[in-house]
């Protein structure tokens, strides 16, 4: 966007011709000296400039830079163009493959991560006894740092920790929650869902606030059961909210588990808890492979775009059928 | 309808169990933080007989928690003040002032909202290194501002859109420049939104590890959450002291939540219903 003075002069002329400037504003500006009027015309640009500068330079520009960077080499080949080398290396890297497989797992677990807060929000909306308390208790872990949550669950899930003590009490063998490669990723994702379902819950409740109460009353008068009410009234009425929660929950799973992974498993055991975001951090911070990390970043961005668009289109189609 | 009432209690029971499961881990940690090592090894669950506050002081004095705490306070305060100032200025201009390109600028902010930090972190670290801001307070502050600004601009714009144009026209007739309108009208009117967005941004920045880890590599500059992870290595065989450190890091958020729950929830949901 040009923020030069010449464009603001054009802007001022446009403002005069489109007649939006009220008579009052015109009156005030007539009383002001010429340079004051010029300052006024520039005002919107001055107010927007810091935000625009930061967003363009520190968010949009790095995105372009990163994509470009992903086609260059690391180390000896620093700065030279290497085509798709980084991407083919990514696909052959077992760590990155695990990360992708874990993304697939997240997609499979997504319906659970959306259904739990959705169902709980329904009950809270229907005012089960204690709904106010439930609302604030459920939301509470969502404000804690993933590092704090991870640290707490490090204690709870330790091999000689409380959870295994309880399981032992009912005769179940202790589980190595964070040390068994087949279990660890489920443990971490489970903790993530535990920590964040409150966030989705308040979004659902905000959605319920927009739901037509007359429809709910009609369903009650007609003697609809709870599952019927959910299926025929709540799900169609909240389709936009459900769509929003699906997308934000998936994005949350792909981008806000770093703290948990960092403190709970550091990617282990045997690299089984890698996610793309952890892989990016590892290649950049530990392996000094920024170009490879950029390729992984670009891949993550594409995954997120695809997941987001797919979910929006799927849910839109589902919404049309009901 | 007695049957319906019974049903509601039957639903409330598992919900209460879940509520307990939600707060129990923190209660457990708080209890452990008050135990001696011996007590913890002998019995993990029993309530501690005496409160061993010295665990808190040990953790606080151990690996520079005080220093990390101060680092976090400095960085979060500066980032939030800047976010609110820059975000509300842009929000006011984008919602209330007519100028060429305003809707395109709003779209740019919206687009930036959907770029996760992980996607841009490598080039961002390089840019920060190039301008000499890696491992400095301004560098981390700027990184936080860049990360949460699109969200802040978006919420302030939608909030300010609801302000009637008559109020602004009246202020202009009284001789206010656009800057005057911003300072005398928009800032006070925006107070509730600024409070919500400010708390939310403060939480995001306070809770972050990834950005801080990337921008502040040296030990002296660690923020509190990165400090907690280093505490873990230090006290792997002294769980009560580790738990005490975790508790210290959680307390500011706990207190904020107890007093400002409503504002936090409002901030979280504001983007969802209007977006």
XYZ file of C-alpha atoms in Angstrom:
597
model
C 0.000 0.000 0.000
C 1.428 3.373 -0.956
C 1.523 5.658 2.023
C 3.151 8.485 0.098
C 1.792 11.984 0.249
C 0.752 11.950 -3.414
C -1.701 9.139 -2.812
C -3.176 10.919 0.171
C -3.849 13.952 -1.996
C -5.765 11.736 -4.369
C -7.536 10.262 -1.383
C -8.625 13.666 -0.209
C -10.082 14.483 -3.614
C -11.906 11.187 -3.676
C -13.267 11.893 -0.227
C -14.635 15.213 -1.438
C -16.325 13.757 -4.498
C -17.905 10.709 -2.927
C -19.719 13.029 -0.568
C -19.123 10.981 2.538
C -17.445 13.737 4.452
C -20.259 15.183 6.503
C -21.036 18.866 6.462
C -19.784 19.066 10.000
C -16.382 17.673 9.120
C -16.131 20.045 6.177
C -16.956 22.940 8.477
C -14.218 22.066 10.942
C -11.640 21.616 8.272
C -12.515 24.993 6.739
C -11.595 26.643 9.990
C -8.201 24.931 10.121
C -5.016 26.126 8.472
C -3.915 24.335 5.304
C -1.162 22.191 6.824
C -3.600 21.104 9.550
C -5.964 19.821 6.874
C -3.118 17.936 5.259
C -2.223 16.378 8.602
C -5.840 15.276 8.951
C -5.799 13.557 5.594
C -2.653 11.731 6.551
C -4.019 10.745 9.954
C -5.519 7.352 8.974
C -2.243 6.333 7.397
C -0.233 7.471 10.389
C -2.525 5.495 12.704
C -2.337 2.342 10.599
C 1.359 2.580 9.697
C 2.949 0.915 12.769
C 0.609 -2.076 12.594
C 0.997 -2.435 8.855
C 4.767 -2.119 9.001
C 5.093 -4.807 11.683
C 2.667 -7.200 9.985
C 4.254 -6.861 6.569
C 7.892 -6.926 7.688
C 7.637 -9.536 10.459
C 4.847 -11.825 9.242
C 4.154 -11.645 5.520
C 7.740 -11.027 4.396
C 9.125 -13.965 6.466
C 6.493 -16.232 4.898
C 7.756 -15.397 1.403
C 11.349 -15.529 2.601
C 10.804 -18.968 4.127
C 9.299 -20.453 0.966
C 12.202 -19.055 -1.030
C 14.650 -20.274 1.608
C 13.304 -23.833 1.402
C 14.717 -24.118 -2.134
C 18.264 -23.264 -1.031
C 20.909 -25.435 0.600
C 22.275 -25.750 4.148
C 25.908 -25.786 5.258
C 28.321 -25.991 2.331
C 25.591 -25.246 -0.161
C 24.403 -22.255 1.875
C 22.568 -19.788 -0.330
C 22.737 -21.814 -3.528
C 19.592 -23.002 -5.208
C 18.993 -26.732 -4.760
C 15.521 -27.149 -6.251
C 13.407 -29.678 -4.401
C 16.348 -31.357 -2.618
C 15.168 -30.298 0.836
C 11.696 -31.649 0.182
C 12.949 -35.027 -1.022
C 15.226 -35.203 2.008
C 12.222 -34.456 4.216
C 10.212 -37.296 2.730
C 13.080 -39.726 3.302
C 13.685 -38.603 6.880
C 12.125 -41.137 9.287
C 11.662 -38.387 11.871
C 9.641 -36.255 9.481
C 7.629 -39.295 8.384
C 6.768 -39.979 12.004
C 5.769 -36.343 12.326
C 3.439 -36.688 9.318
C 2.008 -39.961 10.640
C 1.299 -38.218 13.932
C -0.528 -35.465 12.040
C -2.710 -38.223 10.566
C -3.375 -39.472 14.082
C -4.381 -35.966 15.148
C -6.869 -35.795 12.273
C -8.366 -39.106 13.430
C -8.613 -37.900 17.031
C -10.064 -34.548 15.999
C -13.746 -35.603 16.151
C -13.234 -36.675 19.777
C -11.542 -33.385 20.611
C -14.560 -31.524 19.169
C -17.328 -33.824 20.413
C -16.294 -33.703 24.085
C -16.512 -29.918 24.495
C -19.591 -29.853 22.232
C -21.484 -32.328 24.397
C -20.391 -30.685 27.637
C -21.414 -27.276 26.299
C -24.832 -28.713 25.406
C -25.363 -29.874 28.979
C -24.153 -26.579 30.387
C -26.500 -24.743 27.999
C -29.365 -26.945 29.207
C -28.474 -25.834 32.726
C -27.606 -29.065 34.470
C -27.183 -28.515 38.208
C -23.891 -26.703 38.812
C -23.476 -25.505 35.230
C -21.861 -22.220 36.257
C -19.198 -24.002 38.280
C -18.550 -26.535 35.504
C -18.106 -23.772 32.990
C -15.385 -22.006 34.909
C -13.641 -25.173 36.106
C -13.496 -26.693 32.614
C -12.135 -23.513 31.099
C -9.427 -23.120 33.685
C -6.652 -25.404 32.262
C -6.947 -23.592 28.929
C -5.292 -20.508 30.425
C -2.328 -22.443 31.836
C 0.909 -22.561 29.882
C 1.547 -25.832 28.031
C 4.828 -25.953 29.944
C 3.033 -25.849 33.286
C 0.507 -28.442 32.129
C 3.311 -30.637 30.770
C 5.294 -30.326 34.001
C 2.263 -31.315 36.073
C 1.595 -34.336 33.877
C 5.259 -35.308 33.986
C 4.663 -35.864 37.674
C 1.321 -37.638 37.235
C 2.430 -39.894 34.384
C 5.872 -40.864 35.697
C 6.497 -44.604 35.705
C 6.479 -44.623 39.528
C 3.942 -41.801 39.539
C 0.419 -41.447 40.917
C -1.512 -42.700 37.868
C 0.345 -45.994 37.841
C -0.094 -46.248 41.626
C -3.864 -45.949 41.143
C -3.829 -48.480 38.303
C -1.765 -50.834 40.447
C -4.401 -50.487 43.162
C -7.015 -52.001 40.841
C -4.606 -54.665 39.591
C -3.462 -53.137 36.286
C 0.202 -53.364 35.295
C 2.021 -50.011 35.306
C 2.178 -48.308 31.906
C 5.271 -46.445 30.764
C 3.169 -43.496 29.580
C 6.003 -41.327 28.311
C 8.643 -44.002 27.680
C 6.790 -46.445 25.446
C 6.937 -45.352 21.771
C 3.481 -46.796 21.083
C 1.865 -45.004 24.012
C 3.697 -41.684 24.362
C 2.022 -39.827 21.493
C -1.427 -40.778 22.825
C -0.400 -39.602 26.277
C 0.759 -36.228 24.947
C -2.276 -35.706 22.707
C -4.518 -36.773 25.574
C -2.955 -34.149 27.816
C -3.355 -31.557 25.055
C -7.059 -32.376 24.761
C -7.403 -32.299 28.561
C -5.772 -28.866 28.624
C -7.651 -27.251 25.741
C -11.205 -28.608 25.679
C -12.286 -25.651 27.824
C -11.322 -23.252 25.048
C -13.601 -25.026 22.554
C -16.256 -25.215 25.266
C -16.571 -21.443 25.681
C -16.661 -21.029 21.903
C -19.532 -23.527 21.770
C -21.317 -21.682 24.563
C -20.967 -18.430 22.637
C -22.513 -20.259 19.683
C -25.396 -21.455 21.847
C -26.079 -17.857 22.796
C -26.933 -17.206 19.142
C -29.166 -20.294 18.867
C -32.870 -19.566 18.396
C -34.451 -20.322 21.774
C -37.875 -20.748 20.145
C -36.596 -23.802 18.265
C -35.419 -25.360 21.511
C -38.799 -24.648 23.127
C -40.586 -26.165 20.140
C -38.470 -29.290 20.405
C -39.279 -29.544 24.098
C -43.030 -29.088 23.501
C -42.927 -31.785 20.814
C -41.336 -34.107 23.352
C -38.062 -34.552 21.496
C -35.465 -36.607 23.326
C -32.041 -35.157 24.002
C -30.319 -37.046 21.126
C -33.128 -35.915 18.783
C -32.763 -32.329 19.956
C -29.014 -32.448 19.445
C -29.317 -33.994 15.985
C -32.194 -31.931 14.578
C -31.896 -28.598 16.371
C -28.469 -28.031 17.891
C -26.154 -29.411 15.179
C -27.861 -27.620 12.252
C -28.255 -24.431 14.313
C -24.618 -24.404 15.332
C -23.064 -25.529 12.036
C -20.973 -22.363 11.772
C -19.692 -22.705 15.328
C -18.932 -26.405 14.848
C -17.030 -25.568 11.687
C -15.060 -22.891 13.515
C -14.217 -25.249 16.392
C -13.104 -27.994 13.997
C -10.703 -25.689 12.214
C -9.337 -23.964 15.324
C -8.923 -27.265 17.196
C -6.973 -28.745 14.305
C -4.810 -25.639 14.031
C -4.286 -25.771 17.801
C -3.169 -29.389 17.583
C -0.729 -28.565 14.804
C 0.702 -25.409 16.327
C 0.347 -25.269 20.098
C 1.731 -28.557 21.330
C 5.356 -27.430 21.262
C 5.495 -26.613 24.968
C 4.011 -29.999 25.872
C 6.367 -31.905 23.588
C 9.348 -29.891 24.764
C 8.868 -30.613 28.441
C 7.102 -33.997 28.368
C 8.987 -36.082 25.793
C 11.416 -33.875 23.822
C 10.228 -35.770 20.755
C 11.063 -39.168 22.224
C 10.948 -42.059 22.915
C 12.648 -43.026 19.665
C 11.294 -39.950 17.951
C 7.738 -41.242 18.317
C 6.231 -37.949 19.486
C 7.512 -35.706 16.713
C 5.096 -33.259 15.143
C 6.025 -30.937 12.254
C 6.402 -27.949 14.598
C 8.822 -29.855 16.825
C 10.724 -31.062 13.778
C 11.111 -27.460 12.555
C 12.425 -26.392 15.950
C 14.808 -29.351 16.111
C 16.303 -28.802 12.649
C 16.661 -25.066 13.222
C 17.795 -25.077 16.840
C 19.832 -28.268 17.156
C 20.891 -29.476 13.720
C 21.609 -26.043 12.245
C 19.617 -26.889 9.125
C 17.577 -23.715 8.572
C 16.830 -24.448 4.916
C 15.542 -27.919 5.728
C 13.550 -26.407 8.585
C 12.072 -23.902 6.112
C 11.002 -26.739 3.844
C 9.278 -28.373 6.820
C 7.661 -25.003 7.638
C 6.335 -24.700 4.119
C 5.043 -28.276 4.312
C 3.306 -27.455 7.614
C 1.712 -24.382 6.061
C 0.427 -26.453 3.126
C -0.932 -29.117 5.498
C -2.772 -26.446 7.451
C -4.220 -24.874 4.318
C -5.385 -28.255 3.009
C -6.844 -29.342 6.342
C -8.596 -26.010 6.769
C -10.067 -25.888 3.268
C -11.069 -29.566 3.373
C -12.862 -29.169 6.662
C -14.652 -26.033 5.575
C -15.864 -27.636 2.339
C -16.840 -30.939 3.994
C -18.771 -29.219 6.727
C -20.401 -26.846 4.299
C -21.651 -29.835 2.291
C -22.854 -31.540 5.464
C -24.640 -28.356 6.459
C -26.445 -28.222 3.121
C -27.771 -31.774 3.480
C -29.435 -31.224 6.830
C -41.188 -33.413 35.617
C -39.396 -35.587 38.150
C -37.954 -37.913 35.523
C -36.316 -35.057 33.677
C -34.911 -33.700 36.921
C -33.433 -37.089 37.739
C -31.876 -37.185 34.283
C -30.231 -33.847 34.870
C -28.622 -35.049 38.066
C -27.467 -38.210 36.282
C -25.700 -35.995 33.729
C -24.341 -33.680 36.394
C -22.613 -36.524 38.214
C -20.111 -37.496 35.485
C -19.653 -33.801 34.758
C -18.694 -33.252 38.375
C -16.219 -36.133 38.141
C -14.740 -34.520 35.047
C -14.557 -31.173 36.812
C -12.616 -32.845 39.590
C -10.296 -34.449 37.035
C -9.753 -30.971 35.609
C -8.556 -29.335 38.807
C -7.093 -32.358 40.589
C -3.711 -32.285 38.785
C -3.117 -28.751 40.002
C -4.260 -29.560 43.535
C -1.943 -32.570 43.480
C 0.967 -30.379 42.402
C 0.218 -27.799 45.086
C 0.101 -30.556 47.702
C 3.375 -32.082 46.510
C 5.001 -28.647 46.582
C 4.278 -28.485 50.300
C 5.771 -31.885 51.143
C 9.268 -32.989 52.040
C 11.039 -35.347 49.665
C 10.650 -38.166 52.175
C 6.918 -37.578 52.518
C 6.523 -37.593 48.738
C 8.418 -40.859 48.266
C 6.485 -42.588 51.047
C 3.038 -41.448 49.996
C 2.167 -39.390 46.949
C -1.455 -38.667 47.713
C -1.852 -37.986 51.408
C -2.349 -34.379 52.430
C 0.855 -32.937 53.744
C 0.925 -32.738 57.544
C 2.850 -29.474 57.698
C 3.179 -26.897 54.955
C 6.791 -26.832 53.826
C 6.954 -23.338 52.378
C 10.728 -23.625 52.184
C 10.296 -25.591 48.920
C 9.007 -22.389 47.353
C 12.007 -20.374 48.514
C 14.408 -23.117 47.399
C 12.868 -23.150 43.935
C 12.756 -19.352 43.804
C 16.436 -19.003 44.731
C 17.673 -22.021 42.758
C 18.170 -21.493 39.065
C 17.447 -17.817 38.860
C 13.659 -18.051 38.991
C 13.575 -14.478 40.291
C 15.553 -13.352 37.280
C 13.318 -15.321 34.870
C 10.236 -13.914 36.553
C 11.528 -10.380 36.101
C 12.407 -11.065 32.457
C 8.866 -12.315 31.827
C 7.281 -9.325 33.567
C 9.371 -6.831 31.574
C 8.784 -8.474 28.224
C 5.079 -9.182 28.708
C 4.324 -5.675 30.021
C 6.073 -3.929 27.145
C 4.571 -6.263 24.537
C 1.019 -5.821 25.832
C 1.269 -2.022 26.053
C 2.609 -1.845 22.505
C 0.004 -4.311 21.217
C -2.860 -2.324 22.726
C -1.529 1.007 21.482
C -0.694 -0.066 17.930
C -3.706 -2.376 17.682
C -6.248 0.209 18.847
C -4.811 2.919 16.610
C -5.114 0.672 13.590
C -8.507 -0.628 14.725
C -9.862 2.922 15.033
C -8.545 3.947 11.616
C -9.784 0.788 9.897
C -13.256 0.950 11.420
C -14.059 4.651 11.586
C -11.911 6.652 9.180
C -12.525 6.556 5.467
C -9.390 6.280 3.406
C -8.265 4.603 0.249
C -7.169 1.007 0.742
C -8.666 0.564 4.200
C -10.505 -2.649 3.359
C -7.425 -4.063 1.625
C -5.383 -3.290 4.744
C -7.934 -5.080 6.905
C -7.652 -8.107 4.615
C -3.871 -8.051 5.014
C -4.339 -8.219 8.798
C -6.842 -11.054 8.432
C -4.485 -13.008 6.201
C -1.626 -12.542 8.680
C -3.909 -13.972 11.381
C -3.712 -17.359 9.680
C 0.077 -17.606 9.553
C 1.241 -19.715 12.490
C 4.508 -18.794 14.165
C 6.064 -22.176 13.311
C 5.748 -21.432 9.623
C 7.711 -18.177 9.783
C 10.025 -18.826 12.728
C 13.166 -19.682 10.766
C 13.217 -16.578 8.536
C 12.014 -14.423 11.449
C 14.990 -15.548 13.545
C 17.262 -14.640 10.661
C 15.674 -11.193 10.227
C 16.014 -10.555 13.959
C 19.658 -11.639 13.847
C 20.299 -9.368 10.847
C 18.984 -6.306 12.664
C 20.854 -7.299 15.824
C 17.794 -7.983 17.975
C 18.376 -11.661 18.781
C 18.811 -12.199 22.512
C 17.622 -8.714 23.426
C 14.467 -7.572 25.208
C 13.341 -5.428 22.250
C 13.761 -8.436 19.941
C 11.493 -10.707 21.966
C 9.014 -7.875 22.589
C 8.867 -7.163 18.860
C 8.404 -10.862 18.083
C 5.447 -11.022 20.493
C 3.935 -7.854 19.047
C 4.272 -9.268 15.525
C 2.745 -12.571 16.599
C -0.353 -11.216 18.346
C -0.936 -7.952 16.460
C -3.197 -9.346 13.692
C -5.524 -10.774 16.342
C -5.475 -7.503 18.298
C -6.164 -5.358 15.214
C -8.975 -7.682 14.174
C -10.729 -7.552 17.549
C -10.283 -3.794 18.000
C -11.607 -3.144 14.489
C -14.727 -5.236 15.039
C -15.236 -3.609 18.441
C -14.837 -0.046 17.158
C -17.178 -0.713 14.241
C -20.065 -0.697 16.690
C -19.288 2.866 17.827
C -21.889 5.186 16.230
C -20.445 7.648 13.694
C -22.418 10.467 15.391
C -20.120 10.341 18.389
C -17.088 10.850 16.211
C -18.771 13.584 14.163
C -19.690 15.391 17.351
C -16.106 15.188 18.575
C -14.898 16.546 15.244
C -17.321 19.501 15.453
C -15.825 20.245 18.858
C -12.534 20.725 17.062
C -10.788 17.404 17.640
C -8.278 16.122 15.134
C -8.407 12.384 14.326
C -5.666 11.943 16.924
C -7.756 13.811 19.460
C -10.757 11.622 18.672
C -8.567 8.557 19.180
C -7.153 9.765 22.482
C -10.248 11.373 24.008
C -13.040 9.176 22.597
C -11.845 5.868 21.208
C -9.425 4.895 23.976
C -11.989 5.386 26.785
C -14.814 3.775 24.778
C -12.543 0.862 23.932
C -11.621 0.183 27.561
C -13.612 -3.077 27.935
C -12.217 -4.483 24.683
C -8.721 -3.287 25.547
C -8.999 -5.034 28.906
C -10.095 -8.333 27.322
C -7.558 -8.237 24.519
C -4.839 -7.068 26.886
C -5.394 -9.922 29.348
C -5.516 -12.438 26.539
C -2.305 -11.113 24.996
C -0.651 -11.087 28.412
C -1.613 -14.750 28.876
C -0.354 -15.709 25.425
C 2.986 -13.975 25.958
C 3.381 -15.170 29.554
C 2.639 -18.785 28.581
C 4.811 -18.898 25.487
C 7.937 -21.063 25.282
C 8.682 -21.436 21.587
C 9.092 -17.765 20.635
C 11.076 -17.024 23.756
C 13.310 -20.061 23.279
C 14.052 -18.951 19.740
C 14.570 -15.240 20.384
C 16.368 -15.392 23.757
C 18.925 -18.220 23.590
C 21.193 -17.158 26.455
C 20.539 -18.404 29.989
C 20.406 -14.922 31.507
C 17.542 -13.875 29.269
C 15.278 -16.853 29.832
C 11.639 -16.146 30.474
C 9.814 -17.873 33.299
C 8.316 -20.686 31.199
C 11.679 -21.576 29.704
C 13.040 -21.381 33.248
C 10.521 -24.019 34.357
C 11.900 -26.442 31.789
C 15.434 -25.921 33.084
C 14.140 -26.418 36.626
C 13.055 -29.875 35.602
C 16.591 -31.009 34.755
C 17.910 -29.510 37.975
C 15.406 -31.132 40.323
C 14.643 -34.423 38.626
C 15.237 -36.195 41.939
C 13.646 -33.538 44.141
C 10.036 -33.556 42.996
C 8.614 -31.287 45.737
C 11.000 -28.455 44.843
C 10.229 -28.922 41.162
C 6.502 -28.831 41.944
C 7.072 -25.651 43.963
C 8.740 -24.029 40.951
C 5.836 -25.031 38.725
C 3.438 -23.556 41.252
C 5.318 -20.248 41.373
C 5.118 -20.018 37.580
C 1.401 -20.844 37.589
C 0.315 -18.436 40.343
C 0.095 -15.234 38.265
C -2.150 -16.993 35.758
C -4.226 -18.574 38.523
C -4.842 -15.210 40.155
C -5.650 -13.545 36.830
C -8.124 -16.286 36.037
C -9.853 -16.087 39.413
C -10.498 -12.362 39.039
C -10.895 -11.887 35.303
C -12.503 -15.102 34.018
C -15.288 -13.289 32.242
C -12.967 -10.963 30.329
C -10.781 -13.884 29.240
C -13.755 -15.878 27.965
C -15.104 -12.770 26.195
C -11.798 -12.287 24.425
C -11.649 -15.912 23.334
C -15.173 -15.919 21.971
C -15.233 -12.449 20.431
C -13.317 -13.703 17.419
C -15.486 -16.773 16.987
C -18.967 -15.304 16.796
C -18.107 -12.338 14.629
C -15.582 -14.023 12.381
